[in-house]
Short mmCIF file of C-alpha atoms in Angstrom, two decimals:
data_model
loop_
_atom_site.label_atom_id
_atom_site.label_comp_id
_atom_site.label_asym_id
_atom_site.label_seq_id
_atom_site.Cartn_x
_atom_site.Cartn_y
_atom_site.Cartn_z
CA UNK A 72 0.11 -0.25 0.10
CA UNK A 73 1.91 3.27 -1.13
CA UNK A 74 0.62 5.93 1.06
CA UNK A 75 3.06 8.72 -0.72
CA UNK A 76 2.73 8.18 -4.81
CA UNK A 77 4.39 10.21 -7.26
CA UNK A 78 2.62 9.58 -10.47
CA UNK A 79 5.07 10.78 -13.11
CA UNK A 80 7.90 8.63 -13.44
CA UNK A 81 9.49 11.33 -15.62
CA UNK A 82 9.46 14.90 -16.52
CA UNK A 83 11.05 16.87 -19.23
CA UNK A 84 10.99 20.76 -19.18
CA UNK A 85 13.23 23.63 -20.83
CA UNK A 86 15.84 25.12 -19.24
CA UNK A 87 14.44 28.55 -18.06
CA UNK A 88 10.85 27.25 -17.42
CA UNK A 89 9.21 25.93 -14.63
CA UNK A 90 9.42 22.40 -13.33
CA UNK A 91 6.21 21.20 -11.49
CA UNK A 92 6.83 17.92 -9.39
CA UNK A 93 3.93 16.26 -7.65
CA UNK A 94 3.31 14.08 -5.15
CA UNK A 95 -0.02 12.53 -3.33
CA UNK A 96 -0.35 10.89 0.09
CA UNK A 97 -3.22 8.71 1.60
CA UNK A 98 -2.41 8.94 5.43
CA UNK A 99 -3.70 11.79 7.06
CA UNK A 100 -1.32 11.44 10.25
CA UNK A 101 1.23 12.90 8.21
CA UNK A 102 2.48 16.04 9.65
CA UNK A 103 5.76 16.60 7.82
CA UNK A 104 6.81 16.62 4.31
CA UNK A 105 10.28 16.88 2.23
CA UNK A 106 11.74 16.92 -0.93
CA UNK A 107 15.13 14.98 -1.60
CA UNK A 108 17.20 15.14 -4.88
CA UNK A 109 19.09 12.29 -5.96
CA UNK A 110 21.94 12.08 -8.86
CA UNK A 111 23.06 8.93 -10.28
CA UNK A 112 25.92 7.19 -8.17
CA UNK A 113 25.16 9.28 -5.24
CA UNK A 114 22.77 9.45 -1.94
CA UNK A 115 19.94 11.60 -2.03
CA UNK A 116 20.29 15.05 -0.32
CA UNK A 117 17.32 17.44 1.33
CA UNK A 118 15.97 19.93 -0.86
CA UNK A 119 13.22 21.63 1.15
CA UNK A 120 10.44 20.70 3.30
CA UNK A 121 7.23 22.08 4.93
CA UNK A 122 4.88 21.27 7.85
CA UNK A 123 1.36 20.45 7.41
CA UNK A 124 0.60 23.63 9.38
CA UNK A 125 1.60 25.51 6.37
CA UNK A 126 1.03 25.69 3.18
CA UNK A 127 4.05 26.83 1.19
CA UNK A 128 7.54 27.10 1.77
CA UNK A 129 10.36 29.05 -0.08
CA UNK A 130 13.91 28.69 -0.52
CA UNK A 131 15.76 30.32 -3.49
CA UNK A 132 14.35 28.77 -6.91
CA UNK A 133 12.43 26.04 -4.89
CA UNK A 134 9.00 26.47 -3.57
CA UNK A 135 6.88 23.42 -2.15
CA UNK A 136 3.19 23.87 -1.57
CA UNK A 137 1.08 21.89 0.25
CA UNK A 138 -2.76 21.44 -0.28
CA UNK A 139 -4.04 19.20 3.11
CA UNK A 140 -7.66 19.04 1.57
CA UNK A 141 -6.46 16.93 -1.39
CA UNK A 142 -3.68 15.41 0.33
CA UNK A 143 -1.38 17.06 -2.43
CA UNK A 144 1.70 18.44 -2.76
CA UNK A 145 4.20 19.94 -5.17
CA UNK A 146 7.75 21.18 -5.67
CA UNK A 147 8.16 24.30 -8.09
CA UNK A 148 11.78 24.84 -9.68
CA UNK A 149 12.08 28.12 -11.60
CA UNK A 150 13.66 29.02 -13.30
CA UNK A 151 14.85 25.16 -14.24
CA UNK A 152 18.73 24.85 -14.52
CA UNK A 153 20.65 21.97 -16.38
CA UNK A 154 22.01 20.99 -12.81
CA UNK A 155 18.50 20.32 -11.84
CA UNK A 156 18.28 17.08 -13.54
CA UNK A 157 17.84 14.54 -10.83
CA UNK A 158 15.51 12.33 -9.41
CA UNK A 159 13.16 13.85 -7.05
CA UNK A 160 11.75 11.85 -4.09
CA UNK A 161 8.98 12.92 -1.91
CA UNK A 162 8.96 11.74 1.88
CA UNK A 163 6.46 12.39 4.37
CA UNK A 164 6.47 11.78 8.29
CA UNK A 165 3.85 10.06 10.41
CA UNK A 166 2.60 12.06 13.56
CA UNK A 167 3.82 9.89 16.23
CA UNK A 168 5.83 7.68 13.92
CA UNK A 169 9.07 9.03 15.46
CA UNK A 170 11.88 9.92 13.07
CA UNK A 171 10.68 7.03 9.95
CA UNK A 172 10.14 8.85 6.87
CA UNK A 173 7.68 7.19 4.00
CA UNK A 174 8.95 7.74 0.49
CA UNK A 175 7.36 8.13 -2.81
CA UNK A 176 8.58 6.62 -5.94
CA UNK A 177 10.24 9.13 -7.76
CA UNK A 178 10.26 11.45 -10.61
CA UNK A 179 12.90 11.66 -12.68
CA UNK A 180 13.53 15.28 -13.90
CA UNK A 181 15.44 16.53 -17.01
CA UNK A 182 16.04 19.84 -18.02
CA UNK A 183 16.63 20.59 -21.75
CA UNK A 184 19.01 23.12 -22.92
CA UNK B 224 29.54 18.68 7.51
CA UNK B 225 27.71 15.17 8.07
CA UNK B 226 29.12 12.18 6.43
CA UNK B 227 27.60 8.94 5.80
CA UNK B 228 29.77 6.35 4.16
CA UNK B 229 28.99 3.00 3.38
CA UNK B 230 31.87 0.15 2.91
CA UNK B 231 31.21 -0.68 -0.57
CA UNK B 232 30.27 0.77 -3.62
CA UNK B 233 29.58 -2.23 -6.09
CA UNK B 234 29.14 -5.86 -4.45
CA UNK B 235 28.65 -8.96 -6.22
CA UNK B 236 27.27 -11.81 -4.31
CA UNK B 237 26.44 -15.59 -5.12
CA UNK B 238 23.10 -16.86 -4.20
CA UNK B 239 23.12 -18.25 -0.55
CA UNK B 240 25.96 -16.30 0.39
CA UNK B 241 26.15 -14.14 3.79
CA UNK B 242 26.58 -10.47 2.84
CA UNK B 243 27.46 -7.63 5.24
CA UNK B 244 26.78 -3.79 4.27
CA UNK B 245 28.43 -1.58 6.62
CA UNK B 246 27.33 1.85 7.32
CA UNK B 247 29.17 4.42 9.29
CA UNK B 248 28.20 8.17 10.40
CA UNK B 249 30.60 10.60 11.90
CA UNK B 250 27.89 13.25 13.24
CA UNK B 251 27.03 11.53 16.42
CA UNK B 252 23.60 10.83 15.22
CA UNK B 253 21.33 8.86 17.16
CA UNK B 254 19.35 7.44 14.39
CA UNK B 255 20.33 5.14 11.38
CA UNK B 256 18.21 3.55 8.89
CA UNK B 257 18.76 0.98 5.84
CA UNK B 258 16.60 1.69 2.66
CA UNK B 259 16.65 -0.47 -0.54
CA UNK B 260 15.97 1.44 -3.79
CA UNK B 261 13.90 -0.44 -6.64
CA UNK B 262 12.90 1.71 -10.08
CA UNK B 263 9.25 2.36 -9.88
CA UNK B 264 9.30 1.68 -6.03
CA UNK B 265 11.72 4.74 -4.72
CA UNK B 266 13.13 4.06 -1.18
CA UNK B 267 11.36 1.27 1.18
CA UNK B 268 12.76 1.26 4.53
CA UNK B 269 14.29 -2.35 5.76
CA UNK B 270 15.26 -1.56 9.56
CA UNK B 271 15.96 1.41 11.62
CA UNK B 272 17.38 2.10 14.90
CA UNK B 273 17.18 4.86 17.61
CA UNK B 274 19.97 3.63 19.84
CA UNK B 275 22.75 1.49 20.21
CA UNK B 276 21.62 -2.16 20.24
CA UNK B 277 18.34 -1.33 19.41
CA UNK B 278 16.66 -1.95 16.13
CA UNK B 279 13.22 -1.64 14.71
CA UNK B 280 11.65 -3.26 11.45
CA UNK B 281 10.77 -1.17 8.57
CA UNK B 282 8.32 -2.22 6.01
CA UNK B 283 10.63 -4.97 4.15
CA UNK B 284 12.57 -6.76 7.09
CA UNK B 285 12.12 -10.15 5.63
CA UNK B 286 15.41 -11.60 4.79
CA UNK B 287 17.27 -8.92 6.37
CA UNK B 288 18.99 -8.49 9.85
CA UNK B 289 20.87 -5.55 11.33
CA UNK B 290 23.54 -5.06 13.88
CA UNK B 291 24.24 -1.77 16.02
CA UNK B 292 27.09 -1.89 18.32
CA UNK B 293 28.53 1.19 18.43
CA UNK B 294 26.70 4.59 17.80
CA UNK B 295 28.43 5.49 14.90
CA UNK B 296 28.02 2.01 12.84
CA UNK B 297 24.82 -0.01 11.79
CA UNK B 298 25.41 -3.07 9.69
CA UNK B 299 22.74 -4.91 7.41
CA UNK B 300 22.79 -8.52 7.20
CA UNK B 301 21.62 -10.44 3.97
CA UNK B 302 21.45 -14.09 5.85
CA UNK B 303 21.35 -16.10 2.80
CA UNK B 304 21.69 -13.85 -0.38
CA UNK B 305 18.75 -14.16 -2.64
CA UNK B 306 18.19 -12.82 -6.60
CA UNK B 307 15.46 -10.96 -5.47
CA UNK B 308 17.81 -8.86 -2.98
CA UNK B 309 19.63 -7.27 -5.87
CA UNK B 310 18.92 -3.81 -5.46
CA UNK B 311 20.86 -0.26 -4.35
CA UNK B 312 21.25 -0.40 -0.61
CA UNK B 313 20.93 3.23 0.99
CA UNK B 314 21.93 3.84 4.58
CA UNK B 315 21.00 7.20 6.33
CA UNK B 316 21.42 8.84 9.62
CA UNK B 317 19.60 11.63 11.49
CA UNK B 318 19.32 13.58 14.63
CA UNK B 319 16.68 12.19 17.37
CA UNK B 320 15.45 15.99 17.55
CA UNK B 321 15.85 17.36 14.55
CA UNK B 322 13.14 19.64 13.65
CA UNK B 323 13.10 19.14 10.02
CA UNK B 324 13.30 15.22 10.45
CA UNK B 325 16.14 15.42 7.59
CA UNK B 326 17.99 12.59 6.97
CA UNK B 327 21.20 12.10 5.68
CA UNK B 328 22.43 9.46 3.03
CA UNK B 329 25.47 7.54 2.18
CA UNK B 330 26.40 7.00 -1.32
CA UNK B 331 24.52 3.76 -1.77
CA UNK B 332 25.76 0.15 -2.18
CA UNK B 333 24.88 -1.73 -5.47
CA UNK B 334 24.48 -5.26 -4.84
CA UNK B 335 23.98 -7.87 -7.35
CA UNK B 336 23.40 -11.30 -6.44
CA UNK B 337 23.51 -14.00 -9.09
#
């Protein structure tokens, strides 16, 4: 039972445009959400996070939006750069779930020059 | 800067062999995790540990065991490797009270079981 879903396995965006990566979740007990970025042959690295008490968090070119009623979050990257080409994972923490994270399947983002 | 290291980047083992994957972190983190990453399935939690000698099962513990004898080291053991355990294995660590719940990952070990 996939509690965190990234339904788009891949996304291709032109350099300079906006990249929008989506993530849906089913567990209403999730109270914190994170995005990780992974390059080939490297471990995932933390990108940005958001608490369930907020609906937006921004860090430079990266913004995460949370829609609790729809159980949906999205990561916006603007403007997209070639170095953003990577696999992006959405993750969620369950309230009372200690320090565990539940990850989505990942979306491979390719930025075309 | 947090560093999580894994003993091997690539490993090839035969079916039935006992396999040890080692993970070491240098930031005195209480929590350590083992995941496997497979195409289309994302990262799935195998085991985690909050403290020395403490372990808890994750979502897919079958066929695996772990050991945490020292705070900085967390080992994943495949008692009898099988071909369906061919995968990328990722170790991670985090602070117990990290308000961002951020986990720091090692570079991964790509294990092939033939």
